[in-house]
XYZ file of N, CA and C in Angstrom:
543
model
N -17.196 68.114 -167.955
C -16.093 67.194 -168.373
C -15.831 66.050 -167.766
N -15.628 64.836 -168.501
C -15.576 63.490 -167.746
C -14.228 63.379 -167.183
N -14.122 62.713 -165.994
C -12.899 62.344 -165.405
C -12.361 63.520 -164.760
N -12.928 64.767 -164.353
C -12.600 65.904 -163.844
C -13.151 66.125 -162.701
N -12.630 66.043 -161.426
C -13.107 66.377 -160.241
C -12.577 67.548 -159.615
N -13.369 68.468 -159.736
C -13.126 69.965 -158.667
C -13.482 69.635 -157.380
N -12.625 69.632 -156.434
C -12.803 69.464 -155.028
C -13.486 70.584 -154.516
N -14.553 70.635 -153.923
C -15.070 71.551 -153.138
C -15.061 71.492 -151.743
N -13.992 72.001 -151.021
C -13.805 71.762 -149.633
C -13.410 73.469 -148.980
N -13.875 73.601 -148.016
C -13.958 75.242 -147.315
C -12.352 75.611 -147.235
N -11.507 74.537 -146.635
C -10.201 74.729 -146.527
C -9.436 75.114 -147.826
N -9.831 74.392 -148.859
C -9.123 74.615 -150.157
C -9.443 75.726 -150.622
N -10.568 76.379 -150.374
C -11.314 77.735 -150.858
C -10.534 78.740 -150.381
N -10.191 78.622 -148.933
C -9.441 79.520 -148.164
C -7.693 79.451 -148.759
N -7.186 78.340 -148.923
C -6.109 78.253 -149.612
C -5.856 78.886 -150.977
N -6.848 78.644 -151.583
C -6.852 79.240 -153.076
C -6.768 80.975 -153.057
N -7.600 81.427 -152.013
C -7.545 82.745 -151.777
C -6.163 83.340 -151.652
N -5.615 82.618 -150.673
C -4.225 83.126 -150.245
C -3.307 82.860 -151.477
N -3.349 81.901 -152.209
C -2.658 81.652 -153.215
C -2.650 82.721 -154.337
N -3.976 83.024 -154.742
C -4.267 84.091 -155.444
C -3.683 85.406 -155.232
N -3.566 85.660 -153.897
C -2.981 87.021 -153.700
C -1.711 87.184 -154.244
N -1.469 88.444 -154.937
C -0.110 88.869 -155.586
C 0.801 89.083 -154.099
N 0.449 89.704 -153.096
C 1.344 89.926 -152.016
C 1.460 88.847 -151.164
N 0.979 87.659 -151.374
C 1.264 86.392 -150.510
C 2.903 86.160 -150.418
N 3.552 86.368 -149.406
C 5.220 85.992 -149.373
C 5.398 84.688 -149.930
N 6.547 84.417 -150.261
C 6.882 82.862 -150.860
C 6.798 81.862 -149.871
N 7.210 82.240 -148.596
C 7.264 81.312 -147.569
C 5.730 80.889 -147.317
N 4.960 81.696 -147.401
C 3.542 81.316 -147.148
C 2.828 80.715 -148.271
N 3.110 81.129 -149.516
C 2.659 80.522 -150.750
C 3.033 79.026 -150.698
N 4.396 78.913 -150.322
C 4.889 77.517 -150.438
C 4.314 76.442 -149.373
N 4.035 76.935 -148.119
C 3.171 76.137 -147.216
C 1.849 75.971 -147.470
N 1.060 77.092 -148.236
C -0.248 76.655 -148.533
C -0.453 75.856 -149.601
N 0.670 76.000 -150.673
C 0.447 74.718 -151.604
C 0.500 73.511 -151.256
N 1.356 73.503 -150.088
C 1.665 71.953 -149.528
C 0.370 71.659 -149.103
N -0.358 72.538 -148.187
C -1.538 72.313 -147.375
C -2.621 72.146 -148.226
N -2.786 72.592 -149.539
C -3.865 72.661 -150.500
C -3.512 70.997 -151.347
N -2.286 70.906 -151.393
C -1.995 69.224 -151.957
C -2.397 68.153 -151.075
N -2.464 68.375 -149.817
C -3.146 67.489 -148.763
C -4.177 67.209 -148.968
N -5.157 68.440 -149.167
C -6.502 67.947 -149.396
C -6.706 67.455 -150.728
N -6.122 67.632 -151.703
C -6.267 67.112 -152.846
C -5.909 65.640 -152.978
N -4.929 65.446 -152.224
C -4.282 63.902 -152.036
C -5.440 63.081 -151.281
N -5.966 63.716 -150.378
C -6.826 62.828 -149.692
C -8.113 62.622 -150.775
N -8.474 63.642 -151.505
C -9.591 63.328 -152.186
C -9.171 62.617 -153.403
N -7.937 62.542 -153.950
C -7.480 61.781 -154.980
C -7.344 60.448 -154.677
N -7.147 59.906 -153.462
C -7.098 58.648 -153.073
C -8.278 57.651 -152.753
N -9.135 58.553 -152.676
C -10.392 57.568 -152.648
C -10.761 56.957 -154.012
N 3.474 58.921 -156.730
C 3.600 60.415 -157.018
C 5.102 60.494 -157.640
N 4.523 61.230 -158.967
C 5.808 61.742 -159.813
C 5.383 63.110 -159.945
N 6.323 64.345 -159.413
C 6.013 65.699 -159.733
C 6.685 66.090 -160.762
N 6.129 67.262 -161.256
C 6.606 67.875 -162.427
C 7.369 69.105 -162.054
N 8.716 68.925 -161.804
C 9.584 69.904 -161.304
C 9.418 71.480 -161.921
N 9.557 72.472 -161.290
C 9.902 72.698 -160.129
C 8.695 72.900 -159.351
N 7.664 73.260 -159.881
C 6.484 73.916 -159.109
C 5.865 72.507 -158.741
N 6.100 71.377 -159.090
C 5.313 70.208 -158.570
C 5.980 69.726 -157.125
N 7.267 70.260 -157.030
C 8.087 70.078 -155.611
C 6.998 70.458 -154.520
N 6.560 71.504 -154.592
C 5.665 72.190 -153.757
C 4.619 71.544 -153.208
N 3.964 70.411 -154.152
C 2.916 69.695 -153.766
C 3.226 68.122 -153.046
N 4.707 67.923 -153.410
C 5.023 66.650 -152.825
C 4.871 66.384 -151.419
N 5.117 67.148 -150.553
C 4.950 66.941 -149.097
C 3.358 66.659 -148.710
N 2.506 67.535 -149.357
C 1.057 67.161 -149.195
C 0.766 65.821 -149.645
N 1.206 65.368 -150.528
C 0.910 64.163 -151.133
C 1.471 62.852 -150.145
N 2.723 62.999 -149.811
C 3.509 61.959 -148.979
C 2.983 61.947 -147.592
N 2.362 63.197 -146.985
C 1.737 63.152 -145.742
C 0.736 62.055 -145.739
N -0.280 61.917 -146.762
C -1.062 60.696 -146.481
C -0.728 59.552 -147.063
N 0.423 59.377 -147.945
C 0.929 58.311 -148.518
C 2.604 58.019 -148.275
N 2.692 57.999 -146.881
C 4.200 57.917 -146.628
C 5.147 57.134 -147.055
N 4.760 56.053 -147.530
C 5.429 54.984 -148.169
C 5.562 55.282 -149.665
N 5.131 56.238 -150.138
C 5.393 56.611 -151.460
C 6.680 56.755 -152.076
N 6.818 56.300 -153.127
C 8.284 56.456 -153.921
C 7.976 57.731 -154.776
N 8.890 58.711 -154.645
C 8.778 59.876 -155.344
C 9.656 60.025 -156.611
N 9.209 60.258 -157.844
C 10.123 60.430 -158.814
C 10.089 61.876 -159.284
N 10.845 62.414 -160.134
C 10.701 63.641 -160.603
C 11.047 63.638 -162.039
N 10.194 64.624 -162.752
C 10.585 65.088 -164.124
C 10.713 66.326 -164.097
N 11.860 66.791 -164.511
C 12.059 68.427 -164.818
C 11.961 68.779 -166.230
N 10.806 69.976 -166.091
C 10.407 70.554 -167.288
C 10.313 72.085 -167.270
N 10.413 72.661 -168.132
C 10.412 74.167 -168.072
C 9.700 74.517 -169.333
N 8.984 75.725 -169.532
C 8.278 76.004 -170.730
C 9.045 76.923 -171.654
N 9.193 76.639 -172.874
C 9.825 77.376 -173.808
C 8.714 78.642 -173.812
N 9.091 79.823 -173.719
C 8.312 80.969 -173.465
C 8.029 81.448 -175.170
N 8.428 80.899 -176.238
C 8.043 81.342 -177.350
C 7.063 80.282 -177.836
N 7.274 78.925 -178.041
C 6.234 78.173 -178.418
C 5.270 77.415 -177.260
N 5.538 77.830 -175.860
C 4.766 77.350 -174.908
C 4.785 76.032 -174.542
N 5.652 75.310 -175.293
C 5.811 73.903 -175.278
C 6.930 73.496 -173.897
N 6.615 72.318 -173.527
C 7.576 71.722 -172.531
C 8.952 71.408 -173.033
N 10.076 71.914 -172.045
C 11.243 71.302 -172.506
C 11.870 70.478 -171.248
N 12.027 69.320 -171.694
C 12.566 68.551 -170.254
C 14.027 68.733 -170.026
N 14.520 68.640 -168.770
C 15.621 68.696 -168.457
C 16.365 67.648 -167.550
N 15.331 66.958 -166.849
C 15.630 65.812 -165.918
C 14.666 64.819 -166.020
N 15.192 63.562 -165.437
C 14.100 62.679 -165.179
C 14.705 61.616 -164.249
N 14.020 61.372 -163.103
C 14.434 60.454 -162.133
C 13.176 59.419 -161.847
N 12.907 58.402 -162.312
C 11.730 57.799 -162.203
C 12.036 56.491 -161.349
N 11.345 56.132 -160.148
C 11.510 55.132 -159.516
C 11.067 53.630 -160.237
N 11.998 52.618 -159.996
C 11.593 51.242 -160.402
C 10.204 50.914 -160.103
N 9.590 50.110 -160.943
C 8.479 49.320 -160.606
C 7.336 50.212 -160.857
N 7.188 51.317 -161.690
C 5.725 52.171 -161.806
C 4.841 51.121 -162.425
N 5.391 50.261 -163.336
C 4.257 49.590 -164.022
C 3.388 48.677 -163.247
N 3.513 48.751 -161.910
C 2.629 47.964 -161.315
C 2.100 48.918 -159.876
N 2.426 50.540 -160.237
C 2.028 51.294 -159.147
C 0.846 52.320 -159.837
N 0.358 52.874 -159.063
C -0.801 53.975 -159.387
C 0.143 55.171 -159.068
N 0.198 55.792 -160.114
C 1.224 56.919 -160.213
C 0.166 58.131 -160.314
N 0.605 59.183 -159.082
C -0.170 60.436 -159.252
C 0.917 61.469 -159.762
N 0.608 62.300 -160.839
C 1.361 63.174 -161.458
C 1.023 64.600 -160.875
N 1.831 65.202 -160.302
C 1.284 66.590 -159.343
C 1.955 67.768 -159.869
N 1.509 68.735 -160.187
C 1.791 69.975 -160.802
C 0.841 71.116 -160.192
N 1.123 72.235 -159.671
C -0.103 73.179 -159.225
C -0.784 73.656 -160.617
N -0.326 73.452 -161.599
C -1.162 74.228 -162.845
C -1.049 73.165 -163.939
N -2.502 73.326 -164.651
C -2.790 72.625 -165.654
C -3.215 73.766 -166.537
N -2.344 74.352 -167.430
C -2.454 75.474 -168.507
C -3.080 74.976 -169.492
N -1.772 74.596 -170.726
C -2.146 74.279 -171.860
C -2.364 72.678 -171.990
N -1.709 71.941 -170.924
C -1.614 70.510 -170.757
C -0.436 69.859 -171.691
N 0.348 70.822 -171.843
C 1.607 70.374 -172.641
C 2.518 69.399 -171.583
N 2.787 70.103 -170.280
C 3.729 69.392 -169.466
C 3.081 67.995 -168.917
N 1.607 68.180 -168.676
C 0.901 67.158 -168.269
C 1.092 65.877 -169.227
N 0.882 65.964 -170.545
C 0.639 64.977 -171.681
C 2.081 64.654 -171.725
N 3.247 65.432 -171.808
C 4.411 65.165 -171.849
C 4.845 64.092 -170.695
N 4.670 64.518 -169.467
C 4.890 63.694 -168.250
C 4.246 62.289 -168.529
N 2.884 62.269 -168.936
C 2.267 60.918 -168.827
C 2.910 60.086 -170.106
N 3.213 60.850 -171.188
C 3.779 59.939 -172.208
C 5.161 59.346 -171.850
N 5.948 60.318 -171.079
C 7.279 59.941 -170.516
C 7.127 58.543 -169.707
N 6.217 58.773 -168.755
C 6.026 57.649 -167.824
C 5.510 56.419 -168.426
N 4.672 56.407 -169.527
C 4.033 55.412 -170.060
C 5.340 54.656 -170.861
N 6.287 55.399 -171.425
C 7.486 54.862 -171.957
C 8.196 53.984 -170.984
N 8.120 54.288 -169.531
C 8.896 53.731 -168.660
C 8.030 52.660 -167.883
N 6.765 52.263 -168.409
C 5.942 51.013 -167.980
C 4.909 51.486 -167.305
N 4.601 52.752 -166.976
C 3.468 53.127 -166.001
C 2.211 53.144 -167.047
N 1.231 52.644 -166.319
C -0.131 52.236 -166.952
C -1.367 52.788 -166.071
N -1.025 53.243 -164.903
C -2.188 53.727 -163.993
C -2.183 54.954 -163.488
N -2.809 56.175 -163.863
C -2.091 57.521 -163.385
C -3.450 58.172 -162.876
N -3.392 59.365 -162.068
C -4.260 60.353 -161.628
C -3.282 61.588 -161.765
N -3.919 62.661 -162.436
C -3.229 63.736 -162.641
C -3.741 64.792 -161.407
N -2.998 65.459 -160.550
C -3.628 66.199 -159.582
C -3.016 67.651 -159.680
N -4.024 68.614 -159.562
C -3.206 69.983 -159.675
C -4.128 71.203 -158.885
N -3.653 72.338 -158.736
C -4.396 73.003 -157.871
C -5.223 73.925 -158.808
N -4.821 74.405 -159.680
C -5.557 75.238 -160.863
C -5.497 74.789 -162.210
N -6.841 74.849 -162.857
C -6.859 74.352 -164.153
C -7.361 75.033 -165.072
N -7.033 75.388 -166.194
C -7.738 75.956 -167.259
C -8.625 74.644 -168.305
N -9.571 75.202 -168.872
C -10.363 74.335 -169.896
C -9.516 73.745 -170.956
N -8.525 74.685 -171.579
C -7.747 73.952 -172.456
C -6.893 73.118 -172.094
N -6.366 72.934 -170.931
C -5.393 71.804 -170.386
C -6.192 70.791 -170.327
N -7.484 70.782 -169.647
C -8.383 69.504 -169.425
C -8.684 68.970 -170.925
N -8.851 69.987 -171.693
C -9.276 69.303 -173.266
C -8.106 68.639 -173.859
N -6.860 69.156 -173.712
C -5.722 68.217 -174.210
C -5.409 67.091 -173.515
N -5.416 67.185 -172.204
C -5.296 66.050 -171.369
C -6.278 64.870 -171.563
N -7.591 65.332 -171.877
C -8.775 64.470 -172.237
C -8.443 63.671 -173.506
N -8.006 64.558 -174.620
C -7.700 64.180 -176.044
C -6.457 63.162 -175.927
N -5.413 63.309 -175.267
C -4.213 62.733 -175.693
C -4.206 61.273 -174.352
N -4.933 61.566 -173.256
C -4.870 60.466 -172.241
C -6.381 60.525 -171.708
N -7.428 59.968 -172.236
C -8.782 60.059 -171.773
C -8.912 59.052 -170.571
N -8.125 58.296 -170.170
C -8.214 57.289 -169.230
C -7.869 58.102 -167.883
N -7.261 58.873 -168.062
C -6.476 59.687 -166.694
C -7.346 60.568 -166.009
N -7.804 60.247 -164.840
C -8.579 61.316 -163.893
C -7.764 62.412 -163.700
N -8.627 63.764 -163.617
C -7.979 64.744 -163.191
C -8.704 65.316 -161.971
N -7.735 65.512 -160.917
C -8.273 66.038 -159.529
C -7.674 67.500 -159.481
N -8.418 68.480 -159.321
C -8.057 69.818 -159.236
C -8.963 70.629 -158.249
N -8.390 71.702 -157.745
C -9.115 72.572 -156.723
C -9.909 73.586 -157.477
N -9.798 74.142 -158.525
C -10.500 74.844 -159.263
C -10.260 74.907 -160.974
N -11.510 74.959 -161.450
C -11.311 75.211 -162.949
C -11.497 76.675 -163.060
N -10.435 77.394 -163.749
C -10.574 78.771 -163.976
C -10.934 79.038 -165.459
N -11.135 80.398 -165.724
C -11.993 80.637 -166.959
C -11.112 80.286 -168.120
N -9.890 80.117 -168.179
C -9.056 79.956 -169.384
C -7.452 80.712 -169.392
N -7.034 80.508 -170.677
C -5.660 81.143 -170.850
C -5.715 82.540 -171.298
N -4.732 83.394 -171.029
C -4.687 84.557 -171.579
C -3.661 84.432 -172.948
N -3.107 85.547 -173.691
C -2.650 85.604 -174.790
C -1.025 84.849 -174.698
N -0.640 84.909 -173.337
C 0.499 84.326 -173.103
C 0.642 82.739 -172.685
N -0.731 82.347 -172.793
C -0.836 80.769 -172.264
C -0.616 80.711 -170.885
N -1.240 81.658 -169.940
C -1.067 81.626 -168.736
C -2.823 81.579 -168.129
N -2.976 80.624 -167.150
C -4.028 80.649 -166.529
C -4.533 81.950 -165.898
N -6.011 82.343 -166.246
C -6.529 83.337 -165.693
C -7.845 83.096 -164.856
N -8.000 83.555 -163.696
C -7.047 84.465 -162.892
C -5.740 83.751 -162.617
N -6.003 82.484 -162.390
C -4.371 81.602 -161.870
C -3.866 82.097 -160.523
N -2.573 81.667 -160.522
C -1.952 81.966 -159.088
C -0.666 82.758 -159.637
N -0.278 83.062 -160.870
C 1.073 83.565 -161.259
C 1.909 82.269 -161.424
N 3.276 82.639 -161.627
C 4.074 81.521 -161.784
C 4.435 80.758 -160.617
N 3.701 79.688 -160.353
C 3.799 78.686 -159.310
C 5.136 78.479 -158.606
N 5.996 78.125 -159.596
C 7.353 77.820 -159.381
C 8.121 78.979 -158.977
N 8.048 80.048 -159.462
C 8.768 81.208 -158.747
C 8.196 81.678 -157.529
N 6.916 81.567 -157.304
C 6.186 81.845 -156.046
C 6.775 80.942 -154.875
N 6.886 79.619 -155.395
C 7.096 78.651 -154.261
C 8.699 79.050 -153.808
N 9.240 79.308 -154.888
C 10.785 79.232 -154.365
C 11.517 80.571 -154.292
N 10.434 81.816 -154.482
C 10.878 83.100 -153.969
C 11.776 83.611 -155.189
N 11.715 83.285 -156.485
C 12.886 83.523 -157.516
C 11.980 84.210 -158.355
């Protein structure tokens, strides 16, 4: 798949093993998401987060880009339609001249990713990279269809979505696991 980079790094593989375990405590899950995001940030650079789960990746990115201005887009999934519902937006000034990293642990259906990039384009953004830990082919296809110019950097391309539009094997609900809810 064009413009899809699956990062092959031994530390990232270790982190994914920890993240995939159901018994991983939320504190360790949160730290491991941040550690894995640092590896992705390093690879993606050769930050707008999608709240709430995307917050877990912000520290990993700003560790490598300390001068980054961080914006937030709040979205949640409608459990009946699987479409994103937005509830918050705080975008830094000047994104039209910046390279914007959109970060979210999961790229499942592609709904949140495409919504976020459309929203950022409406605010003047032009140059994007989407960074995530776990990706489904369906999300890649949708992001490619709607925003073919946006590179995707991910730790793993999983096999696909289940009947509830969750990535399998995936990580579970990353936001709930990061925040212990």
